[in-house]
mmCIF file of C-alpha atoms and ligand atoms in Angstrom:
data_model
loop_
_atom_site.group_PDB
_atom_site.id
_atom_site.type_symbol
_atom_site.label_atom_id
_atom_site.label_comp_id
_atom_site.label_asym_id
_atom_site.label_seq_id
_atom_site.Cartn_x
_atom_site.Cartn_y
_atom_site.Cartn_z
ATOM 1 C CA MET Z 30 -23.496 -0.734 -4.504
ATOM 2 C CA THR Z 31 -24.419 2.878 -5.295
ATOM 3 C CA GLN Z 32 -23.126 6.178 -4.043
ATOM 4 C CA ALA Z 33 -25.763 8.333 -2.387
ATOM 5 C CA PRO Z 34 -26.290 11.824 -3.718
ATOM 6 C CA GLY Z 35 -24.359 14.536 -1.923
ATOM 7 C CA LYS Z 36 -21.346 12.393 -1.087
ATOM 8 C CA LYS Z 37 -18.432 14.810 -1.264
ATOM 9 C CA ARG Z 38 -15.369 12.738 -0.495
ATOM 10 C CA GLY Z 39 -14.171 9.413 -1.799
ATOM 11 C CA SER Z 40 -12.479 6.734 0.253
ATOM 12 C CA LEU Z 41 -8.826 5.763 0.361
ATOM 13 C CA ILE Z 42 -8.089 2.042 0.289
ATOM 14 C CA THR Z 43 -4.476 0.967 0.687
ATOM 15 C CA LEU Z 44 -2.764 -2.350 0.004
ATOM 16 C CA GLU Z 45 0.181 -3.392 2.122
ATOM 17 C CA GLY Z 46 2.452 -6.376 2.588
ATOM 18 C CA ILE Z 47 5.912 -7.657 1.881
ATOM 19 C CA GLU Z 48 7.368 -8.243 -1.596
ATOM 20 C CA GLY Z 49 5.358 -10.686 -3.684
ATOM 21 C CA ALA Z 50 2.309 -10.659 -1.383
ATOM 22 C CA GLY Z 51 0.073 -9.883 -4.356
ATOM 23 C CA LYS Z 52 -0.644 -6.187 -3.684
ATOM 24 C CA SER Z 53 -0.590 -5.068 -7.319
ATOM 25 C CA THR Z 54 -2.745 -8.007 -8.387
ATOM 26 C CA VAL Z 55 -5.279 -7.436 -5.614
ATOM 27 C CA ALA Z 56 -5.272 -3.639 -6.119
ATOM 28 C CA ARG Z 57 -6.406 -4.172 -9.712
ATOM 29 C CA TRP Z 58 -9.036 -6.641 -8.495
ATOM 30 C CA VAL Z 59 -10.328 -4.106 -5.925
ATOM 31 C CA CYS Z 60 -10.652 -1.428 -8.642
ATOM 32 C CA ASP Z 61 -12.590 -3.833 -10.852
ATOM 33 C CA TRP Z 62 -14.842 -4.784 -7.927
ATOM 34 C CA LEU Z 63 -15.531 -1.119 -7.145
ATOM 35 C CA GLY Z 64 -16.253 -0.437 -10.814
ATOM 36 C CA ARG Z 65 -18.738 -3.314 -10.890
ATOM 37 C CA HIS Z 66 -20.429 -1.700 -7.892
ATOM 38 C CA GLY Z 67 -20.740 1.707 -9.535
ATOM 39 C CA ILE Z 68 -17.795 3.397 -7.852
ATOM 40 C CA ARG Z 69 -15.178 5.306 -9.859
ATOM 41 C CA ALA Z 70 -11.756 4.402 -8.530
ATOM 42 C CA THR Z 71 -8.259 5.655 -9.272
ATOM 43 C CA LEU Z 72 -5.510 3.033 -9.030
ATOM 44 C CA THR Z 73 -2.103 4.305 -7.957
ATOM 45 C CA ARG Z 74 1.036 3.256 -6.105
ATOM 46 C CA GLU Z 75 3.822 4.380 -3.800
ATOM 47 C CA PRO Z 76 6.494 5.401 -3.973
ATOM 48 C CA GLY Z 77 5.329 7.094 -7.175
ATOM 49 C CA GLY Z 78 1.901 7.644 -8.658
ATOM 50 C CA THR Z 79 2.670 10.930 -10.468
ATOM 51 C CA ALA Z 80 5.392 11.746 -12.992
ATOM 52 C CA LEU Z 81 7.483 13.633 -10.435
ATOM 53 C CA ALA Z 82 6.926 11.138 -7.620
ATOM 54 C CA GLU Z 83 7.944 8.320 -10.004
ATOM 55 C CA ARG Z 84 11.289 10.095 -10.413
ATOM 56 C CA VAL Z 85 11.755 9.994 -6.643
ATOM 57 C CA ARG Z 86 10.787 6.285 -6.767
ATOM 58 C CA GLN Z 87 13.616 5.676 -9.194
ATOM 59 C CA ILE Z 88 16.099 7.385 -6.867
ATOM 60 C CA VAL Z 89 15.000 5.418 -3.828
ATOM 61 C CA LEU Z 90 14.727 1.979 -5.479
ATOM 62 C CA GLU Z 91 17.759 1.870 -7.745
ATOM 63 C CA ARG Z 92 20.964 0.367 -6.430
ATOM 64 C CA GLY Z 93 23.520 3.039 -7.192
ATOM 65 C CA GLU Z 94 27.044 3.750 -6.040
ATOM 66 C CA GLU Z 95 26.007 6.141 -3.296
ATOM 67 C CA GLN Z 96 24.710 5.141 0.115
ATOM 68 C CA LEU Z 97 21.268 6.130 1.367
ATOM 69 C CA SER Z 98 20.925 6.206 5.139
ATOM 70 C CA ALA Z 99 17.683 4.953 6.679
ATOM 71 C CA ALA Z 100 16.744 8.524 7.586
ATOM 72 C CA THR Z 101 17.390 9.750 4.031
ATOM 73 C CA GLU Z 102 15.376 6.857 2.635
ATOM 74 C CA THR Z 103 12.521 7.858 4.958
ATOM 75 C CA LEU Z 104 12.674 11.475 3.811
ATOM 76 C CA LEU Z 105 12.596 10.386 0.164
ATOM 77 C CA MET Z 106 9.546 8.192 0.802
ATOM 78 C CA PHE Z 107 7.753 11.168 2.318
ATOM 79 C CA ALA Z 108 8.938 13.513 -0.444
ATOM 80 C CA ALA Z 109 7.361 11.182 -3.008
ATOM 81 C CA ARG Z 110 4.257 10.854 -0.810
ATOM 82 C CA GLY Z 111 3.870 14.611 -0.468
ATOM 83 C CA ILE Z 112 3.929 15.043 -4.247
ATOM 84 C CA HIS Z 113 1.499 12.150 -4.681
ATOM 85 C CA VAL Z 114 -0.962 13.310 -2.017
ATOM 86 C CA GLU Z 115 -1.032 16.919 -3.250
ATOM 87 C CA ASN Z 116 -1.292 16.171 -6.951
ATOM 88 C CA LEU Z 117 -3.250 12.954 -7.187
ATOM 89 C CA ILE Z 118 -4.751 11.553 -3.989
ATOM 90 C CA ARG Z 119 -6.390 14.625 -2.457
ATOM 91 C CA PRO Z 120 -7.770 15.942 -5.765
ATOM 92 C CA ALA Z 121 -9.251 12.520 -6.560
ATOM 93 C CA LEU Z 122 -10.843 12.180 -3.110
ATOM 94 C CA ASP Z 123 -12.165 15.736 -3.311
ATOM 95 C CA ARG Z 124 -13.839 14.854 -6.625
ATOM 96 C CA GLY Z 125 -15.556 11.989 -4.823
ATOM 97 C CA ASP Z 126 -13.462 9.286 -6.504
ATOM 98 C CA TRP Z 127 -12.144 6.384 -4.494
ATOM 99 C CA VAL Z 128 -8.397 5.871 -4.493
ATOM 100 C CA VAL Z 129 -6.834 2.426 -4.364
ATOM 101 C CA CYS Z 130 -3.184 2.838 -3.458
ATOM 102 C CA ASP Z 131 -0.550 0.085 -3.614
ATOM 103 C CA ARG Z 132 1.356 0.988 -0.390
ATOM 104 C CA PHE Z 133 1.135 4.156 1.728
ATOM 105 C CA THR Z 134 2.527 5.321 5.078
ATOM 106 C CA ASP Z 135 2.145 1.897 6.712
ATOM 107 C CA ALA Z 136 4.906 0.800 4.320
ATOM 108 C CA THR Z 137 7.202 3.439 5.827
ATOM 109 C CA ARG Z 138 6.235 2.291 9.326
ATOM 110 C CA ALA Z 139 6.987 -1.318 8.390
ATOM 111 C CA TYR Z 140 10.053 -0.974 6.102
ATOM 112 C CA GLN Z 141 11.854 2.071 7.483
ATOM 113 C CA GLY Z 142 10.512 1.715 11.050
ATOM 114 C CA GLY Z 143 10.430 -2.073 11.476
ATOM 115 C CA GLY Z 144 12.989 -3.052 8.850
ATOM 116 C CA ARG Z 145 15.585 -0.301 9.229
ATOM 117 C CA GLY Z 146 14.951 0.809 12.818
ATOM 118 C CA VAL Z 147 14.002 4.425 12.085
ATOM 119 C CA ASP Z 148 12.473 6.154 15.113
ATOM 120 C CA PRO Z 149 8.665 5.853 14.891
ATOM 121 C CA ALA Z 150 8.382 9.403 16.270
ATOM 122 C CA LEU Z 151 10.183 10.742 13.176
ATOM 123 C CA ILE Z 152 7.869 8.769 10.891
ATOM 124 C CA GLU Z 153 4.725 9.984 12.664
ATOM 125 C CA SER Z 154 5.963 13.569 12.660
ATOM 126 C CA LEU Z 155 6.594 13.429 8.890
ATOM 127 C CA ALA Z 156 3.250 11.702 8.331
ATOM 128 C CA SER Z 157 1.399 14.441 10.136
ATOM 129 C CA GLN Z 158 3.252 17.182 8.248
ATOM 130 C CA VAL Z 159 2.913 15.548 4.821
ATOM 131 C CA HIS Z 160 -0.653 14.224 4.989
ATOM 132 C CA GLY Z 161 -2.065 15.345 8.339
ATOM 133 C CA GLY Z 162 -5.775 14.606 8.437
ATOM 134 C CA LEU Z 163 -5.568 12.056 5.637
ATOM 135 C CA GLN Z 164 -5.538 8.419 6.692
ATOM 136 C CA PRO Z 165 -6.624 5.356 4.737
ATOM 137 C CA ASP Z 166 -10.252 4.419 5.328
ATOM 138 C CA CYS Z 167 -9.373 0.769 4.864
ATOM 139 C CA THR Z 168 -6.068 -1.075 4.592
ATOM 140 C CA LEU Z 169 -5.752 -4.604 3.234
ATOM 141 C CA LEU Z 170 -2.629 -6.210 4.695
ATOM 142 C CA LEU Z 171 -1.730 -9.158 2.494
ATOM 143 C CA ASP Z 172 0.157 -11.403 4.860
ATOM 144 C CA LEU Z 173 2.155 -14.471 3.952
ATOM 145 C CA PRO Z 174 5.383 -16.213 5.015
ATOM 146 C CA VAL Z 175 8.442 -14.312 3.826
ATOM 147 C CA PRO Z 176 9.951 -17.179 1.765
ATOM 148 C CA VAL Z 177 6.678 -17.574 -0.161
ATOM 149 C CA GLY Z 178 6.518 -13.848 -0.960
ATOM 150 C CA LEU Z 179 10.159 -13.647 -1.981
ATOM 151 C CA GLU Z 180 9.840 -16.711 -4.178
ATOM 152 C CA ARG Z 181 6.826 -15.188 -5.966
ATOM 153 C CA ALA Z 182 8.536 -11.821 -6.381
ATOM 154 C CA ARG Z 183 11.853 -13.225 -7.546
ATOM 155 C CA SER Z 184 10.360 -15.801 -9.927
ATOM 156 C CA ARG Z 185 8.522 -12.938 -11.639
ATOM 157 C CA GLN Z 186 11.499 -10.601 -11.559
ATOM 158 C CA ALA Z 187 13.063 -10.085 -14.992
ATOM 159 C CA GLY Z 188 15.922 -7.638 -14.368
ATOM 160 C CA ALA Z 189 18.259 -6.850 -11.475
ATOM 161 C CA LEU Z 190 16.903 -6.757 -7.926
ATOM 162 C CA ASP Z 191 16.176 -3.289 -6.512
ATOM 163 C CA ARG Z 192 17.542 -1.954 -3.190
ATOM 164 C CA PHE Z 193 14.755 -3.602 -1.189
ATOM 165 C CA GLU Z 194 14.467 -6.867 -3.090
ATOM 166 C CA SER Z 195 18.161 -7.478 -2.483
ATOM 167 C CA GLU Z 196 17.704 -7.353 1.313
ATOM 168 C CA ALA Z 197 18.139 -10.524 3.387
ATOM 169 C CA GLN Z 198 15.206 -12.614 4.623
ATOM 170 C CA ALA Z 199 15.682 -11.292 8.182
ATOM 171 C CA PHE Z 200 14.891 -7.777 6.958
ATOM 172 C CA PHE Z 201 11.556 -8.897 5.520
ATOM 173 C CA GLU Z 202 10.761 -10.866 8.699
ATOM 174 C CA ARG Z 203 11.102 -7.594 10.634
ATOM 175 C CA VAL Z 204 8.941 -5.811 8.058
ATOM 176 C CA ARG Z 205 6.265 -8.512 8.271
ATOM 177 C CA ALA Z 206 6.305 -8.418 12.086
ATOM 178 C CA ALA Z 207 5.968 -4.628 12.028
ATOM 179 C CA TYR Z 208 2.983 -4.862 9.687
ATOM 180 C CA LEU Z 209 1.269 -7.419 11.940
ATOM 181 C CA ALA Z 210 1.937 -5.233 14.979
ATOM 182 C CA LEU Z 211 0.312 -2.290 13.186
ATOM 183 C CA ALA Z 212 -2.707 -4.451 12.372
ATOM 184 C CA GLY Z 213 -2.924 -5.489 16.020
ATOM 185 C CA ARG Z 214 -3.037 -1.829 17.036
ATOM 186 C CA GLU Z 215 -5.603 -0.766 14.422
ATOM 187 C CA PRO Z 216 -7.869 -3.750 13.791
ATOM 188 C CA GLY Z 217 -10.735 -1.524 12.648
ATOM 189 C CA ARG Z 218 -8.702 -0.132 9.749
ATOM 190 C CA ILE Z 219 -6.135 -2.786 8.895
ATOM 191 C CA HIS Z 220 -7.582 -6.096 7.736
ATOM 192 C CA VAL Z 221 -5.184 -9.023 7.614
ATOM 193 C CA ILE Z 222 -5.713 -11.185 4.531
ATOM 194 C CA ASP Z 223 -4.147 -14.637 4.264
ATOM 195 C CA ALA Z 224 -2.266 -14.043 1.015
ATOM 196 C CA SER Z 225 -0.638 -17.484 0.969
ATOM 197 C CA ARG Z 226 -3.941 -18.886 -0.367
ATOM 198 C CA PRO Z 227 -4.756 -19.161 -4.104
ATOM 199 C CA LEU Z 228 -5.887 -15.901 -5.706
ATOM 200 C CA GLU Z 229 -9.584 -16.868 -5.696
ATOM 201 C CA ALA Z 230 -9.481 -17.436 -1.925
ATOM 202 C CA VAL Z 231 -7.643 -14.133 -1.427
ATOM 203 C CA ALA Z 232 -10.309 -12.369 -3.497
ATOM 204 C CA ARG Z 233 -13.092 -13.864 -1.350
ATOM 205 C CA GLN Z 234 -11.454 -12.537 1.838
ATOM 206 C CA VAL Z 235 -10.985 -9.101 0.261
ATOM 207 C CA GLU Z 236 -14.571 -9.003 -0.941
ATOM 208 C CA ALA Z 237 -15.802 -9.749 2.572
ATOM 209 C CA VAL Z 238 -13.891 -6.682 3.798
ATOM 210 C CA LEU Z 239 -15.073 -4.425 0.969
ATOM 211 C CA GLU Z 240 -18.696 -5.338 1.609
ATOM 212 C CA ARG Z 241 -18.399 -4.163 5.209
ATOM 213 C CA LEU Z 242 -16.585 -0.891 4.521
ATOM 214 C CA PRO Z 243 -17.610 1.930 6.819
ATOM 215 C CA ILE Z 244 -18.174 4.657 4.245
ATOM 216 C CA PRO Z 245 -17.874 8.273 5.450
ATOM 217 C CA GLY Z 246 -21.426 9.566 5.660
ATOM 218 C CA GLY Z 247 -22.799 6.029 5.367
ATOM 219 C CA ALA Z 248 -23.257 6.638 1.682
ATOM 220 C CA VAL Z 249 -22.724 3.228 0.151
ATOM 221 C CA ARG Z 250 -25.190 0.384 0.046
ATOM 222 C CA VAL Z 251 -24.065 -3.147 -0.817
ATOM 223 C CA ARG Z 252 -26.187 -4.884 -3.449
HETATM 224 N N1 T5A A 303 8.805 0.974 0.283
HETATM 225 C C1 T5A A 303 7.692 1.558 -0.230
HETATM 226 C C2 T5A A 303 9.345 1.388 1.497
HETATM 227 O O1 T5A A 303 10.361 0.879 1.926
HETATM 228 N N2 T5A A 303 8.707 2.387 2.179
HETATM 229 C C3 T5A A 303 7.583 3.016 1.712
HETATM 230 O O2 T5A A 303 7.054 3.943 2.364
HETATM 231 C C4 T5A A 303 7.050 2.577 0.446
HETATM 232 C C5 T5A A 303 5.821 3.237 -0.096
HETATM 233 C C6 T5A A 303 8.340 -0.686 -3.607
HETATM 234 C C7 T5A A 303 9.434 -0.896 -2.617
HETATM 235 O O3 T5A A 303 9.522 0.268 -1.823
HETATM 236 C C8 T5A A 303 9.491 -0.082 -0.461
HETATM 237 C C9 T5A A 303 8.785 -1.400 -0.396
HETATM 238 C C10 T5A A 303 9.125 -2.062 -1.702
HETATM 239 O O4 T5A A 303 10.298 -2.817 -1.522
HETATM 240 P P1 T5A A 303 7.111 -2.174 -5.288
HETATM 241 O O5 T5A A 303 7.605 -2.672 -6.585
HETATM 242 O O6 T5A A 303 6.049 -1.177 -5.324
HETATM 243 O O7 T5A A 303 8.389 -1.669 -4.534
HETATM 244 O O8 T5A A 303 6.595 -3.254 -4.292
HETATM 245 P P2 T5A A 303 6.823 -4.775 -4.301
HETATM 246 O O9 T5A A 303 6.327 -5.295 -3.027
HETATM 247 O O10 T5A A 303 8.247 -5.078 -4.644
HETATM 248 O O11 T5A A 303 5.847 -5.227 -5.450
HETATM 249 P P3 T5A A 303 5.759 -6.644 -6.017
HETATM 250 O O12 T5A A 303 5.229 -6.422 -7.393
HETATM 251 O O13 T5A A 303 6.988 -7.459 -5.863
HETATM 252 O O14 T5A A 303 4.728 -7.369 -5.088
HETATM 253 P P4 T5A A 303 3.181 -7.389 -5.067
HETATM 254 O O15 T5A A 303 2.589 -6.220 -5.770
HETATM 255 O O16 T5A A 303 2.793 -7.623 -3.679
HETATM 256 O O17 T5A A 303 2.824 -8.711 -5.859
HETATM 257 P P5 T5A A 303 2.184 -8.936 -7.320
HETATM 258 O O18 T5A A 303 0.753 -8.665 -7.279
HETATM 259 O O19 T5A A 303 3.019 -8.247 -8.318
HETATM 260 O O20 T5A A 303 2.375 -10.496 -7.414
HETATM 261 C C11 T5A A 303 3.656 -11.086 -7.488
HETATM 262 C C12 T5A A 303 3.545 -12.418 -8.238
HETATM 263 O O21 T5A A 303 2.788 -13.337 -7.472
HETATM 264 C C13 T5A A 303 1.626 -13.760 -8.183
HETATM 265 C C14 T5A A 303 1.388 -12.700 -9.255
HETATM 266 O O22 T5A A 303 0.713 -13.231 -10.348
HETATM 267 C C15 T5A A 303 2.807 -12.288 -9.584
HETATM 268 O O23 T5A A 303 3.384 -13.171 -10.485
HETATM 269 N N3 T5A A 303 0.536 -13.859 -7.199
HETATM 270 C C16 T5A A 303 0.086 -15.008 -6.706
HETATM 271 N N4 T5A A 303 0.434 -16.287 -6.940
HETATM 272 C C17 T5A A 303 -0.230 -17.233 -6.231
HETATM 273 N N5 T5A A 303 -1.210 -16.988 -5.330
HETATM 274 C C18 T5A A 303 -1.597 -15.733 -5.076
HETATM 275 N N6 T5A A 303 -2.541 -15.502 -4.148
HETATM 276 C C19 T5A A 303 -0.926 -14.676 -5.776
HETATM 277 N N7 T5A A 303 -1.029 -13.323 -5.736
HETATM 278 C C20 T5A A 303 -0.126 -12.840 -6.605
#
């Protein structure tokens, strides 16, 4: 795969799914695959991705004494996202790099919207103010049964569970259902990957999606 001359803007690929779905693992695999195909990719994550946004991540994930309402949690997610988009994602895309991001606004739709019941209108309003005009070009939704994901995440977990990991299974069932509903509404962008399969089988499904990516300007040729 080669980038045609004159291509001005990179593509944004996001990874989504519940805890333990394999997003971080697959995000690294996607970056390697892009590199093998001659595309420079920046790997990042949310919440976080820059020094300042990582500080917001710490606030929103740690289980402290003080309560965070669902609305406050949503605002913090978008505060981190605003910092990340302005300082890392947009500059990278403007350079023509591709960005592979472990979670983005679909996570807010699924966790705060589906999981916590935050009004979708609030989420969409914040999304348009924080990153209006910027949407992922391709989203890989790693889907698997909640108990399988939680078992993977918790068996790997060394320290204390964070605010999300300590939620009950029912919360993650709502998150998973919200993700699948999003995929049903945007099948052209959100590709559902069966993440319960062994890693090699997951990689084959992901590769099939990457090879068909609609690149802005039609600038990428596969093999
Ligand atoms: N959040 C985030 C919101 O609520 N709203 C938002 O807007 C955003 C952006 C972030 C938390 O913040 C919430 C969601 C999250 O709760 P996080 O640490 O970034 O937290 O996300 P987690 O989902 O907690 O990340 P995990 O590391 O737990 O899950 P991953 O990245 O999906 O899984 P990964 O790749 O680390 O793999 C987990 C284990 O499974 C193995 C791996 O080797 C690893 O040991 N594995 C497999 N094993 C077998 N078969 C496969 N196919 C496997 N794939 C991976």
